[in-house]
Coordinates of N, CA and C in Angstrom, one line a residue:
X1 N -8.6 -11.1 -25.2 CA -7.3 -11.8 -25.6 C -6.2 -11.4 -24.6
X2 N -5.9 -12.1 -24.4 CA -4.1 -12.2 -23.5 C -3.2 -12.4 -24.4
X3 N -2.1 -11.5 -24.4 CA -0.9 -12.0 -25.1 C 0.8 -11.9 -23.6
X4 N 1.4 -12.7 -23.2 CA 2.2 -12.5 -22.0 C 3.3 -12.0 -23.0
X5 N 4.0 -11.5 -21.9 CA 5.3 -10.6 -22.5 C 5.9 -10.1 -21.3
X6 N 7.3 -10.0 -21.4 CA 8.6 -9.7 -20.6 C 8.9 -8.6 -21.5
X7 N 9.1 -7.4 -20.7 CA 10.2 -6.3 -20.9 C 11.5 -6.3 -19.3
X8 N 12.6 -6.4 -20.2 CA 14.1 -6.5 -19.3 C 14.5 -4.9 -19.4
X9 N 14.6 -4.6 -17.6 CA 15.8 -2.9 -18.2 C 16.7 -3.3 -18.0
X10 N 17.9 -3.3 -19.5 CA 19.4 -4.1 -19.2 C 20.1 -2.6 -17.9
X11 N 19.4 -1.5 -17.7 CA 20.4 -0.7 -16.7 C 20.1 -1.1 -15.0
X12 N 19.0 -2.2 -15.1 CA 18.5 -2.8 -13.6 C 19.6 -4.2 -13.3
X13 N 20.0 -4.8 -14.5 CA 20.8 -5.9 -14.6 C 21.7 -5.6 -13.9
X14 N 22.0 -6.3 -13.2 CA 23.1 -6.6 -12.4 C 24.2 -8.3 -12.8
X15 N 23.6 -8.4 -13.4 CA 24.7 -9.9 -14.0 C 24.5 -11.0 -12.9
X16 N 23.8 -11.4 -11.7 CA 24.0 -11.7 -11.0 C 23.5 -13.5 -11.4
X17 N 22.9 -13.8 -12.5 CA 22.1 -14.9 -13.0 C 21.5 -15.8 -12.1
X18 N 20.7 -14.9 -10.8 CA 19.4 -15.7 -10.7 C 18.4 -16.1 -11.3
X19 N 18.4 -15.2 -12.6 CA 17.7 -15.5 -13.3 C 17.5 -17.0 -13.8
X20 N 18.8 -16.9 -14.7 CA 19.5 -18.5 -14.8 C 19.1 -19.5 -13.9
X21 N 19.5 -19.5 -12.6 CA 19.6 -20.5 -12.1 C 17.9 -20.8 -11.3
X22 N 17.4 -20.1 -10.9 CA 15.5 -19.8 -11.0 C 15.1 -20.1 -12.1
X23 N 15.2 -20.1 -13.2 CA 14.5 -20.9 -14.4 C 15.1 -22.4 -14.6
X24 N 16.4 -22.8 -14.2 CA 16.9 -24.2 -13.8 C 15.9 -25.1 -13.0
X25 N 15.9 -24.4 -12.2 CA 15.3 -25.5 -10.8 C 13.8 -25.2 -11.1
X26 N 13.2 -24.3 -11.8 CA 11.8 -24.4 -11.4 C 11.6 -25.6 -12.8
X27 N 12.4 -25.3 -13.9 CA 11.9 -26.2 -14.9 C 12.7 -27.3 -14.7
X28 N 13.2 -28.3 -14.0 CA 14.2 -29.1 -14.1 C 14.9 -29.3 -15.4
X29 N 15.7 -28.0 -15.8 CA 17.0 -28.3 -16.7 C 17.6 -29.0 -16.0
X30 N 18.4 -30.3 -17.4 CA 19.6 -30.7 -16.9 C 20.7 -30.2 -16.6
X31 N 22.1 -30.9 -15.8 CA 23.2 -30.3 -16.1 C 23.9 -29.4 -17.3
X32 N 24.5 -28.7 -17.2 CA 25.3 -28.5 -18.7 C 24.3 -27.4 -19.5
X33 N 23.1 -27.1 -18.7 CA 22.0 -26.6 -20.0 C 21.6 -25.5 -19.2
X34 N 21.4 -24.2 -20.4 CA 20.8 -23.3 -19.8 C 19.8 -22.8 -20.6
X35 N 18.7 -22.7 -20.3 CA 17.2 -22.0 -20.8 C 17.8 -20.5 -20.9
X36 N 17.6 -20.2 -20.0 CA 17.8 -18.7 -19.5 C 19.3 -18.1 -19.3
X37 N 20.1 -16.9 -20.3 CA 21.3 -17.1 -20.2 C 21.7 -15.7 -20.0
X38 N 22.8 -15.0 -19.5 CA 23.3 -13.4 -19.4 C 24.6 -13.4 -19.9
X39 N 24.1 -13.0 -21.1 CA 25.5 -12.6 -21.7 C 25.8 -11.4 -21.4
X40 N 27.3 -10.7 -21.2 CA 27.7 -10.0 -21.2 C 27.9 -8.8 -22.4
X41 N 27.2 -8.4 -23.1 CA 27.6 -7.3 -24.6 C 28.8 -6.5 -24.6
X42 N 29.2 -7.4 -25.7 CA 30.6 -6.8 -26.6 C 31.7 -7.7 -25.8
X43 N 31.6 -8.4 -25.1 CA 32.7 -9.2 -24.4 C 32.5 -10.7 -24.9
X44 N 34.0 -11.3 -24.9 CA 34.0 -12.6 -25.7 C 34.2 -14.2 -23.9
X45 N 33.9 -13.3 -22.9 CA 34.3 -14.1 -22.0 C 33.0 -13.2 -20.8
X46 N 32.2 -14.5 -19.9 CA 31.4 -14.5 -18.9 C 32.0 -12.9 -17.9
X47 N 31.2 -12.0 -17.4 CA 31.2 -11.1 -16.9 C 32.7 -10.1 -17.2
X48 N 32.9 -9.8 -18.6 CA 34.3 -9.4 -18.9 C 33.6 -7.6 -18.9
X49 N 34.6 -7.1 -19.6 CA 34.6 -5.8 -19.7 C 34.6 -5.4 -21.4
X50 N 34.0 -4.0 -21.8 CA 34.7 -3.4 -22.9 C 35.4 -2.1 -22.6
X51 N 36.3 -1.5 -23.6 CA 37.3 -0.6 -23.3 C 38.6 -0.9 -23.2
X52 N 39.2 0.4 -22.7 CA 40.9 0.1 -22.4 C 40.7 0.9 -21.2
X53 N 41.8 -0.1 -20.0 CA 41.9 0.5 -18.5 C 42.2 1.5 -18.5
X54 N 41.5 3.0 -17.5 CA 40.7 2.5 -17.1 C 39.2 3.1 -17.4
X55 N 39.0 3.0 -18.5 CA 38.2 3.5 -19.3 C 37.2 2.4 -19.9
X56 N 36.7 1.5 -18.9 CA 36.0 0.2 -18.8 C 34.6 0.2 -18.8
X57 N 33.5 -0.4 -19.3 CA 32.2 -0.4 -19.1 C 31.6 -2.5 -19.4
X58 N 30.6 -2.4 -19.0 CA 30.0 -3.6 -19.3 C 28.2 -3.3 -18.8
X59 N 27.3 -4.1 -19.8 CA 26.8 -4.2 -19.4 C 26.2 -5.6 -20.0
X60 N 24.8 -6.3 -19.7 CA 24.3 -7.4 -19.5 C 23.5 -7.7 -20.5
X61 N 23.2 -8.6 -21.2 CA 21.9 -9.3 -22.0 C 21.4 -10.2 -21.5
X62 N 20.6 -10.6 -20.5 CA 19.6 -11.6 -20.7 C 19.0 -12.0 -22.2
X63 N 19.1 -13.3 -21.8 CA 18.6 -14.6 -23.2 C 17.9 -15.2 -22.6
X64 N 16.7 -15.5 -23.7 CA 16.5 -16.8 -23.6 C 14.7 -16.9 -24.6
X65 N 14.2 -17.3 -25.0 CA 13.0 -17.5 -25.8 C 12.9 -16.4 -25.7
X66 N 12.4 -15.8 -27.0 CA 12.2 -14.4 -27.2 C 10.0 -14.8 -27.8
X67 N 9.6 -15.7 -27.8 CA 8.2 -15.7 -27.8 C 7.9 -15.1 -28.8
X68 N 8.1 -15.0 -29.7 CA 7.9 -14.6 -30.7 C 6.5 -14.7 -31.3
X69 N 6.1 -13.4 -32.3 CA 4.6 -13.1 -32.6 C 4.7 -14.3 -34.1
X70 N 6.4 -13.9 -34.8 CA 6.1 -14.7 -36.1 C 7.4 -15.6 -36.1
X71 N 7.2 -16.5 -35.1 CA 8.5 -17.6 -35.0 C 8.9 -18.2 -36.4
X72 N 10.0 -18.2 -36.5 CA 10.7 -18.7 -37.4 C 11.1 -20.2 -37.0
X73 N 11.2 -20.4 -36.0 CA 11.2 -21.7 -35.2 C 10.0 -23.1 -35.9
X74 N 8.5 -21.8 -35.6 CA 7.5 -22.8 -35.7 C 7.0 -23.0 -36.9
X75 N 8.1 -21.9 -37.9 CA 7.8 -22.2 -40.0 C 8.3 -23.5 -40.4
X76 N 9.5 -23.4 -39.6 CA 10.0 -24.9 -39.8 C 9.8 -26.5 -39.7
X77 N 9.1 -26.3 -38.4 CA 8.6 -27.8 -37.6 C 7.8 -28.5 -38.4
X78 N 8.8 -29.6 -38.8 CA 7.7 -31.1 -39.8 C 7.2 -31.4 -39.0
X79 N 7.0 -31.3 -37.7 CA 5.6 -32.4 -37.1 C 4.8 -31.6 -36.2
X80 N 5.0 -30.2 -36.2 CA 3.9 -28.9 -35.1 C 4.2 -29.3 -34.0
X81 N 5.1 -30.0 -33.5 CA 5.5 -29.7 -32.2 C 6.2 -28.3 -31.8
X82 N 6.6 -27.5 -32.6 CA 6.4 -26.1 -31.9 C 5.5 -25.7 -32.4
X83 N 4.7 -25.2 -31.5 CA 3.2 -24.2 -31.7 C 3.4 -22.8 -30.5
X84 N 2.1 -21.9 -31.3 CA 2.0 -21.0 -30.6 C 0.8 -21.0 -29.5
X85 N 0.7 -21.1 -28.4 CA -0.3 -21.3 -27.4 C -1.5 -20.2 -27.5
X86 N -2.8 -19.9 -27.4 CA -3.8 -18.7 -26.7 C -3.5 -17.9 -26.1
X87 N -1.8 -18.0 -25.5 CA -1.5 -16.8 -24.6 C -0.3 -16.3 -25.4
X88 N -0.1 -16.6 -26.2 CA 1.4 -15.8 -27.1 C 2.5 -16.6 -26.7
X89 N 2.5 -17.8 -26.1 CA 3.6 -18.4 -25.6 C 4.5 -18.6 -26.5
X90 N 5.3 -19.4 -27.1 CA 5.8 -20.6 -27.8 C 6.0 -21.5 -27.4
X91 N 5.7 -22.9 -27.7 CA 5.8 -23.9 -26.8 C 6.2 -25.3 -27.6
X92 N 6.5 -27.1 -26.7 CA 7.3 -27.3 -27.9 C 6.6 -28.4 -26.6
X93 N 5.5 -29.2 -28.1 CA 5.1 -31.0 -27.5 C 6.1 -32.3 -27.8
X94 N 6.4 -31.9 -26.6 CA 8.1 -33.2 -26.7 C 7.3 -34.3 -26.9
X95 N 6.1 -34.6 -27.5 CA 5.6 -36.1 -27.9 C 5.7 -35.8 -29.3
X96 N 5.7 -35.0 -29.7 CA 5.8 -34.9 -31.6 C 7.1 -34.4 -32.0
X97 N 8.2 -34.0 -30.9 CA 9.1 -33.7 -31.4 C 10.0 -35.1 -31.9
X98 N 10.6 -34.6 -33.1 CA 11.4 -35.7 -33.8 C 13.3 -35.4 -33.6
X99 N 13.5 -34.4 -33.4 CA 14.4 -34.1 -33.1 C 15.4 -34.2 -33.9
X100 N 14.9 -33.7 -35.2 CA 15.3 -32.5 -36.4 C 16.6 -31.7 -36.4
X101 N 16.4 -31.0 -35.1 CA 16.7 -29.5 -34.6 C 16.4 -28.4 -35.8
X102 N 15.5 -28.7 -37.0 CA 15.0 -27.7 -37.6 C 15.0 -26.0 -37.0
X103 N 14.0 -26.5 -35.7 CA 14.0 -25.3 -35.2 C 14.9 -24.6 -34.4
X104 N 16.1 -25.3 -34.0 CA 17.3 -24.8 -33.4 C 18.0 -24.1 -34.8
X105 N 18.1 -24.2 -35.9 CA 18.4 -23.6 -37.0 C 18.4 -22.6 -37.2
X106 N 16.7 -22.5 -37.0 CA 16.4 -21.1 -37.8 C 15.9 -20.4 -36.8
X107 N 16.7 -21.0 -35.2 CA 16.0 -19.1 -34.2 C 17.2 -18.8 -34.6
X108 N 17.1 -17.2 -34.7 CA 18.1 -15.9 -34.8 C 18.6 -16.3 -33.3
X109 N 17.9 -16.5 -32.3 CA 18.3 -16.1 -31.1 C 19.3 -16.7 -30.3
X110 N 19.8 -18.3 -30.8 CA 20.4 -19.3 -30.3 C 19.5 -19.7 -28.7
X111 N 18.1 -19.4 -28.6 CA 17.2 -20.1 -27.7 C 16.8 -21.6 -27.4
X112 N 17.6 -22.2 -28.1 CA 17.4 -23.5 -27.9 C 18.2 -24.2 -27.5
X113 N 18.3 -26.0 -26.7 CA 19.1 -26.6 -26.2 C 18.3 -28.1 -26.9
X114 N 19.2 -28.9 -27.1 CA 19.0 -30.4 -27.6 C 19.5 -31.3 -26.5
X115 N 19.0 -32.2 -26.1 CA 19.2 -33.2 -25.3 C 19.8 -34.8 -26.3
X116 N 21.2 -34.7 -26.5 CA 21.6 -35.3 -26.8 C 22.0 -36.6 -26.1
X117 N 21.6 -36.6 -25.3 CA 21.5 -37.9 -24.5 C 20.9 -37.6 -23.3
X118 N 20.9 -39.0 -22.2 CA 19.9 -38.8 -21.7 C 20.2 -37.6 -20.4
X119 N 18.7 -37.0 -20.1 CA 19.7 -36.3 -19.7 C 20.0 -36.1 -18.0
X120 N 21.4 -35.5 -17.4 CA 21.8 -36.2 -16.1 C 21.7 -34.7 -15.0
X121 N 21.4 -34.8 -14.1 CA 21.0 -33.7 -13.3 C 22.4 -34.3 -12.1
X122 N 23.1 -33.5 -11.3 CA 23.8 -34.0 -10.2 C 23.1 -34.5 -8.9
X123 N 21.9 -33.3 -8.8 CA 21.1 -34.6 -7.7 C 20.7 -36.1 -7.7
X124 N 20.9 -36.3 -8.8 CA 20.4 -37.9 -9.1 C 18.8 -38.1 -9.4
X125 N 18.0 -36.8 -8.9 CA 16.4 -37.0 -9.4 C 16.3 -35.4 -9.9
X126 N 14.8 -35.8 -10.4 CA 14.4 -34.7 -10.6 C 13.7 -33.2 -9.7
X127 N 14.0 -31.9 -10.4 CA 13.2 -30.8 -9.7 C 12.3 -30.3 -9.7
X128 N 12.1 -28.8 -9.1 CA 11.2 -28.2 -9.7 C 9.9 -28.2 -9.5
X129 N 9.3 -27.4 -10.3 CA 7.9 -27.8 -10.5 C 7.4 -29.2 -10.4
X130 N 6.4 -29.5 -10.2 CA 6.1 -31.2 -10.2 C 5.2 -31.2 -11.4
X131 N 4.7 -30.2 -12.3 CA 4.2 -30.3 -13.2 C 4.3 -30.0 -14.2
X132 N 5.6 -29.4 -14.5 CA 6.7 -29.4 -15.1 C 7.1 -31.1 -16.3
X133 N 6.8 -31.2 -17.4 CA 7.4 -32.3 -18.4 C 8.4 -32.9 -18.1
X134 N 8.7 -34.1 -18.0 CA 10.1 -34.4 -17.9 C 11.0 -34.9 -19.3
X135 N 11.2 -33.9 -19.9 CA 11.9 -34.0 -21.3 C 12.8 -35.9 -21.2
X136 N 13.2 -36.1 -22.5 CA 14.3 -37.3 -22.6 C 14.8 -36.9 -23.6
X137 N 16.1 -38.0 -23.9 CA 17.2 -37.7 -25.0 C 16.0 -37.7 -26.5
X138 N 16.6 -36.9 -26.8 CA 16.3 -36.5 -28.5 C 15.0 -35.9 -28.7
X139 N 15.1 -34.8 -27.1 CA 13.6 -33.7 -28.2 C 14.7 -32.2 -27.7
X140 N 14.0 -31.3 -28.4 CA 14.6 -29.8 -27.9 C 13.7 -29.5 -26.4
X141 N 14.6 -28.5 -26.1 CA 14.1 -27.7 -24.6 C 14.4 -26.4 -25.0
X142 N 13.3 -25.6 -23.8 CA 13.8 -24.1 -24.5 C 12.6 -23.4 -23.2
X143 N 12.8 -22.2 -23.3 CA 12.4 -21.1 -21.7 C 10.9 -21.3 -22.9
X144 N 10.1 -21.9 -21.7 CA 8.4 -22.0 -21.8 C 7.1 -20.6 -21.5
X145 N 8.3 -19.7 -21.3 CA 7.2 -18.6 -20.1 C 7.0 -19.4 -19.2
X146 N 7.7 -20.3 -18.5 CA 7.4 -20.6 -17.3 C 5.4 -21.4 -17.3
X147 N 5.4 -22.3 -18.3 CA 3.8 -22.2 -18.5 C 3.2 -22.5 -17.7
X148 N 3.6 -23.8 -16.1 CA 3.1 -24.5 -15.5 C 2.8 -22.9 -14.1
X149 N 2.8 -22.3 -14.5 CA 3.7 -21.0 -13.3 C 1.9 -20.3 -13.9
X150 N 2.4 -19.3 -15.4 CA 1.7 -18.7 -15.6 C 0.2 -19.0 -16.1
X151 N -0.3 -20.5 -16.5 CA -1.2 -21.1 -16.5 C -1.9 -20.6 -15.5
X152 N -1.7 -20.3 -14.2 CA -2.3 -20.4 -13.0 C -2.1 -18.7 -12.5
X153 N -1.5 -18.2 -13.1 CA -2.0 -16.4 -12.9 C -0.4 -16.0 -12.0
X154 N 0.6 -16.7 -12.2 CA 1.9 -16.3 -11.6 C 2.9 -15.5 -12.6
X155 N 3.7 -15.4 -12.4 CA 4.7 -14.7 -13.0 C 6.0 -16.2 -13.0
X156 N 6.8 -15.7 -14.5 CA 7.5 -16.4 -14.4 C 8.4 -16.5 -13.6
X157 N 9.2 -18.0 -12.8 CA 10.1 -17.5 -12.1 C 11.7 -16.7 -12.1
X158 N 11.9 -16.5 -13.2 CA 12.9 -15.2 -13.7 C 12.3 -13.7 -12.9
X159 N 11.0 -13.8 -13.3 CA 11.0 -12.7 -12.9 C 10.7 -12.3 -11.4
X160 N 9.5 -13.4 -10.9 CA 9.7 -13.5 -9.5 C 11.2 -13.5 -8.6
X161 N 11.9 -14.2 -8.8 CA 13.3 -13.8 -8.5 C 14.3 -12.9 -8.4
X162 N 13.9 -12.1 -9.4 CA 15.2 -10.9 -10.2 C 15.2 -10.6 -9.0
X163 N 16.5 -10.3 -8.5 CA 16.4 -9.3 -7.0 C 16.9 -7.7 -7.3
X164 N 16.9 -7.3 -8.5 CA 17.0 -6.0 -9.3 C 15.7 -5.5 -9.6
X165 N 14.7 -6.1 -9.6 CA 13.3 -5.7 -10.1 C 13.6 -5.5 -11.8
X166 N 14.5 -6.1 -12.4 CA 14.9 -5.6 -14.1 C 13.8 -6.8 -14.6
X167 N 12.8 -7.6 -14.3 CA 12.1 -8.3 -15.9 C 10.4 -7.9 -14.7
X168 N 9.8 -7.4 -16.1 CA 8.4 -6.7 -16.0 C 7.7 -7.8 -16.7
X169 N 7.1 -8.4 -16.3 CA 5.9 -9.7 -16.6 C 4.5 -9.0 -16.6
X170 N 3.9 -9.1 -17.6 CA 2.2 -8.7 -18.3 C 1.8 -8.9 -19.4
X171 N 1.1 -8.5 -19.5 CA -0.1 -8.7 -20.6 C 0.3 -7.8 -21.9
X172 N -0.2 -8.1 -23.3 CA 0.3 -6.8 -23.6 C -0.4 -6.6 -24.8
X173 N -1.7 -7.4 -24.8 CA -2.8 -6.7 -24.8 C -3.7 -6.0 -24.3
X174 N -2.9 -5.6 -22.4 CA -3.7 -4.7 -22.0 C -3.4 -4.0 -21.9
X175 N -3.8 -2.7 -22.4 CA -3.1 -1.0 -22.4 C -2.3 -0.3 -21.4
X176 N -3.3 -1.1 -20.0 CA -2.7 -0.9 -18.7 C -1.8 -1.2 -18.0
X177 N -1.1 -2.5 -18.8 CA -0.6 -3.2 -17.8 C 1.1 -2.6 -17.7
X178 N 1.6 -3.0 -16.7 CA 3.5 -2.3 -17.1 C 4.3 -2.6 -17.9
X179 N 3.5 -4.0 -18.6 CA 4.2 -4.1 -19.8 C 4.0 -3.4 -20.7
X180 N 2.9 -3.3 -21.2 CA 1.8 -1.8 -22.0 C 2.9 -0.7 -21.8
X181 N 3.0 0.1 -20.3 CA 3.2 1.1 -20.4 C 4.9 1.4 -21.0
X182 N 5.2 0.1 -20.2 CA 6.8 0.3 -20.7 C 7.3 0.4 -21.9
X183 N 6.2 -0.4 -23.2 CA 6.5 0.0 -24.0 C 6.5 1.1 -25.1
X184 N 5.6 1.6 -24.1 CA 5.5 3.5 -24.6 C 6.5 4.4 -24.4
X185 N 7.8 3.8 -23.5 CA 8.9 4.7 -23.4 C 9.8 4.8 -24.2
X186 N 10.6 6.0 -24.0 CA 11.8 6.0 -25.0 C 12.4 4.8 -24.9
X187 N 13.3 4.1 -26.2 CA 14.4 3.2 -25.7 C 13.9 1.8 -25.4
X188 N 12.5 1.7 -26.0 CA 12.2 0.4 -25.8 C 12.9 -0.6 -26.9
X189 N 13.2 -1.6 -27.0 CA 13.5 -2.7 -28.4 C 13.5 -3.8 -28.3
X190 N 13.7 -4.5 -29.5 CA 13.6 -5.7 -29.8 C 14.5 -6.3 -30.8
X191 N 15.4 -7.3 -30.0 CA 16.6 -7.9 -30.3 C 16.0 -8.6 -31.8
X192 N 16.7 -8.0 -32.9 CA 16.9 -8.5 -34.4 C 15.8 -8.1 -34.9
X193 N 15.2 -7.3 -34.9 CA 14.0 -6.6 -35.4 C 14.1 -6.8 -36.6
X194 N 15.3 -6.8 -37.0 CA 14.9 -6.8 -39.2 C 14.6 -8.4 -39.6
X195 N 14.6 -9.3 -38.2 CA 14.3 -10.3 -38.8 C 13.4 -10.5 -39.0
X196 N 12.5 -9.7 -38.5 CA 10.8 -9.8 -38.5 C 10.0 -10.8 -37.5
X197 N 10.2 -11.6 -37.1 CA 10.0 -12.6 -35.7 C 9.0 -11.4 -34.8
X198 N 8.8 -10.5 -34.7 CA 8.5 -9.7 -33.9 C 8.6 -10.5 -32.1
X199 N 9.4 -10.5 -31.5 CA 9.5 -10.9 -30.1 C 8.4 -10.2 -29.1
X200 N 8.3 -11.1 -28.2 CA 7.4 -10.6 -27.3 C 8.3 -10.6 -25.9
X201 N 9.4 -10.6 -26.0 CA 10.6 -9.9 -25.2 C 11.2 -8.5 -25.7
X202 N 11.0 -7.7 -24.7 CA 11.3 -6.4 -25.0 C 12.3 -5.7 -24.3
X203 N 13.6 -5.2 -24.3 CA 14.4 -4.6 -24.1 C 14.1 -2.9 -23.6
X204 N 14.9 -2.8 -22.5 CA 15.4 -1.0 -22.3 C 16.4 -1.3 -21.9
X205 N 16.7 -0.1 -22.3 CA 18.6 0.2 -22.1 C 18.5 1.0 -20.8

């Protein structure tokens, strides 16, 4: 069995959102939309600070699909267009989506984006991958693990990218792998744990 999984060290984060913008272009998001997002923790404004000068700190959250073991996303869905893939993915068949937003509802995580119209890229075409979906107005979008990437034995492009080496891409049913290992360290976690979703995105501080 294969289960894929991301562990982030938010102290490798550097805020720099290649991430973001590497999960844009490889999945052709449209304008205006982000899959992949870096919040700043405890700050109400893009790369802000907490404290009083000069007694200042900040650090980073990466967002975005947290893959969850017991989506709350996919309890919801009247027509199973969110499902859970063979590889632990979550994933979302824009031919059965009705566009509900059921499942934008009930993620804890705010991981989802709606194409409320159709939707407009400034290049005038499309990117990316070429085998990549090309979503239309009125289904949801949302960070795929990169599937057209990892179908074929890659790493997502988030993490191919990081130029911090902060997101560890593996397996995590294998004991061996660095995702495995990492999660044997102190300080590992999982954003909203009491909600039970068990994520297959994993945190260090």
């Amino acid at each position: 069995m294969t289960k894929l999984a991301i562990v982030i060290k938010q102290t490798r984060c550097i805020g720099c959102h290649t991430c973001s913008l590497a999960c844009k272009m490889q999945n052709n998001v449209p304008d205006n939309m982000l899959w992949n997002r870096v919040l700043t923790e405890g700050a109400d404004v893009l790369d802000g600070a907490v404290g009083t000068y000069p007694n200042l700190s900040r650090s980073y959250l990466p967002l975005a699909c947290q893959h969850c073991e017991n989506p709350a996303c996919q309890k919801v869905c009247p027509t199973g267009a969110t499902y859970k893939d063979a590889l632990g993915r979550v994933e979302i068949d824009y031919d059965k989506c009705i566009g509900c937003r059921m499942c934008m509802a009930a993620c804890p995580y705010n991981a989802r984006t709606f194409n409320w119209n159709e939707p407009v890229r400034s290049t005038g075409f499309n990117y990316g991958d070429a085998d990549v979906p090309v979503r239309i107005k009125g289904v949801m979008e949302k960070c795929t693990l990169c599937a057209e990437r990892t179908d074929k034995g890659l790493q997502p492009m988030c993490v191919e990218c990081c130029p911090a080496d902060a997101r560890i891409f593996g397996d995590l049913d294998d004991p061996e792998s660095d995702v495995s290992q990492l999660l044997r360290e102190d300080g590992c976690y999982q954003l909203l744990a009491e909600k039970q979703t068990n994520p297959q995105v994993h945190y260090i501080r």
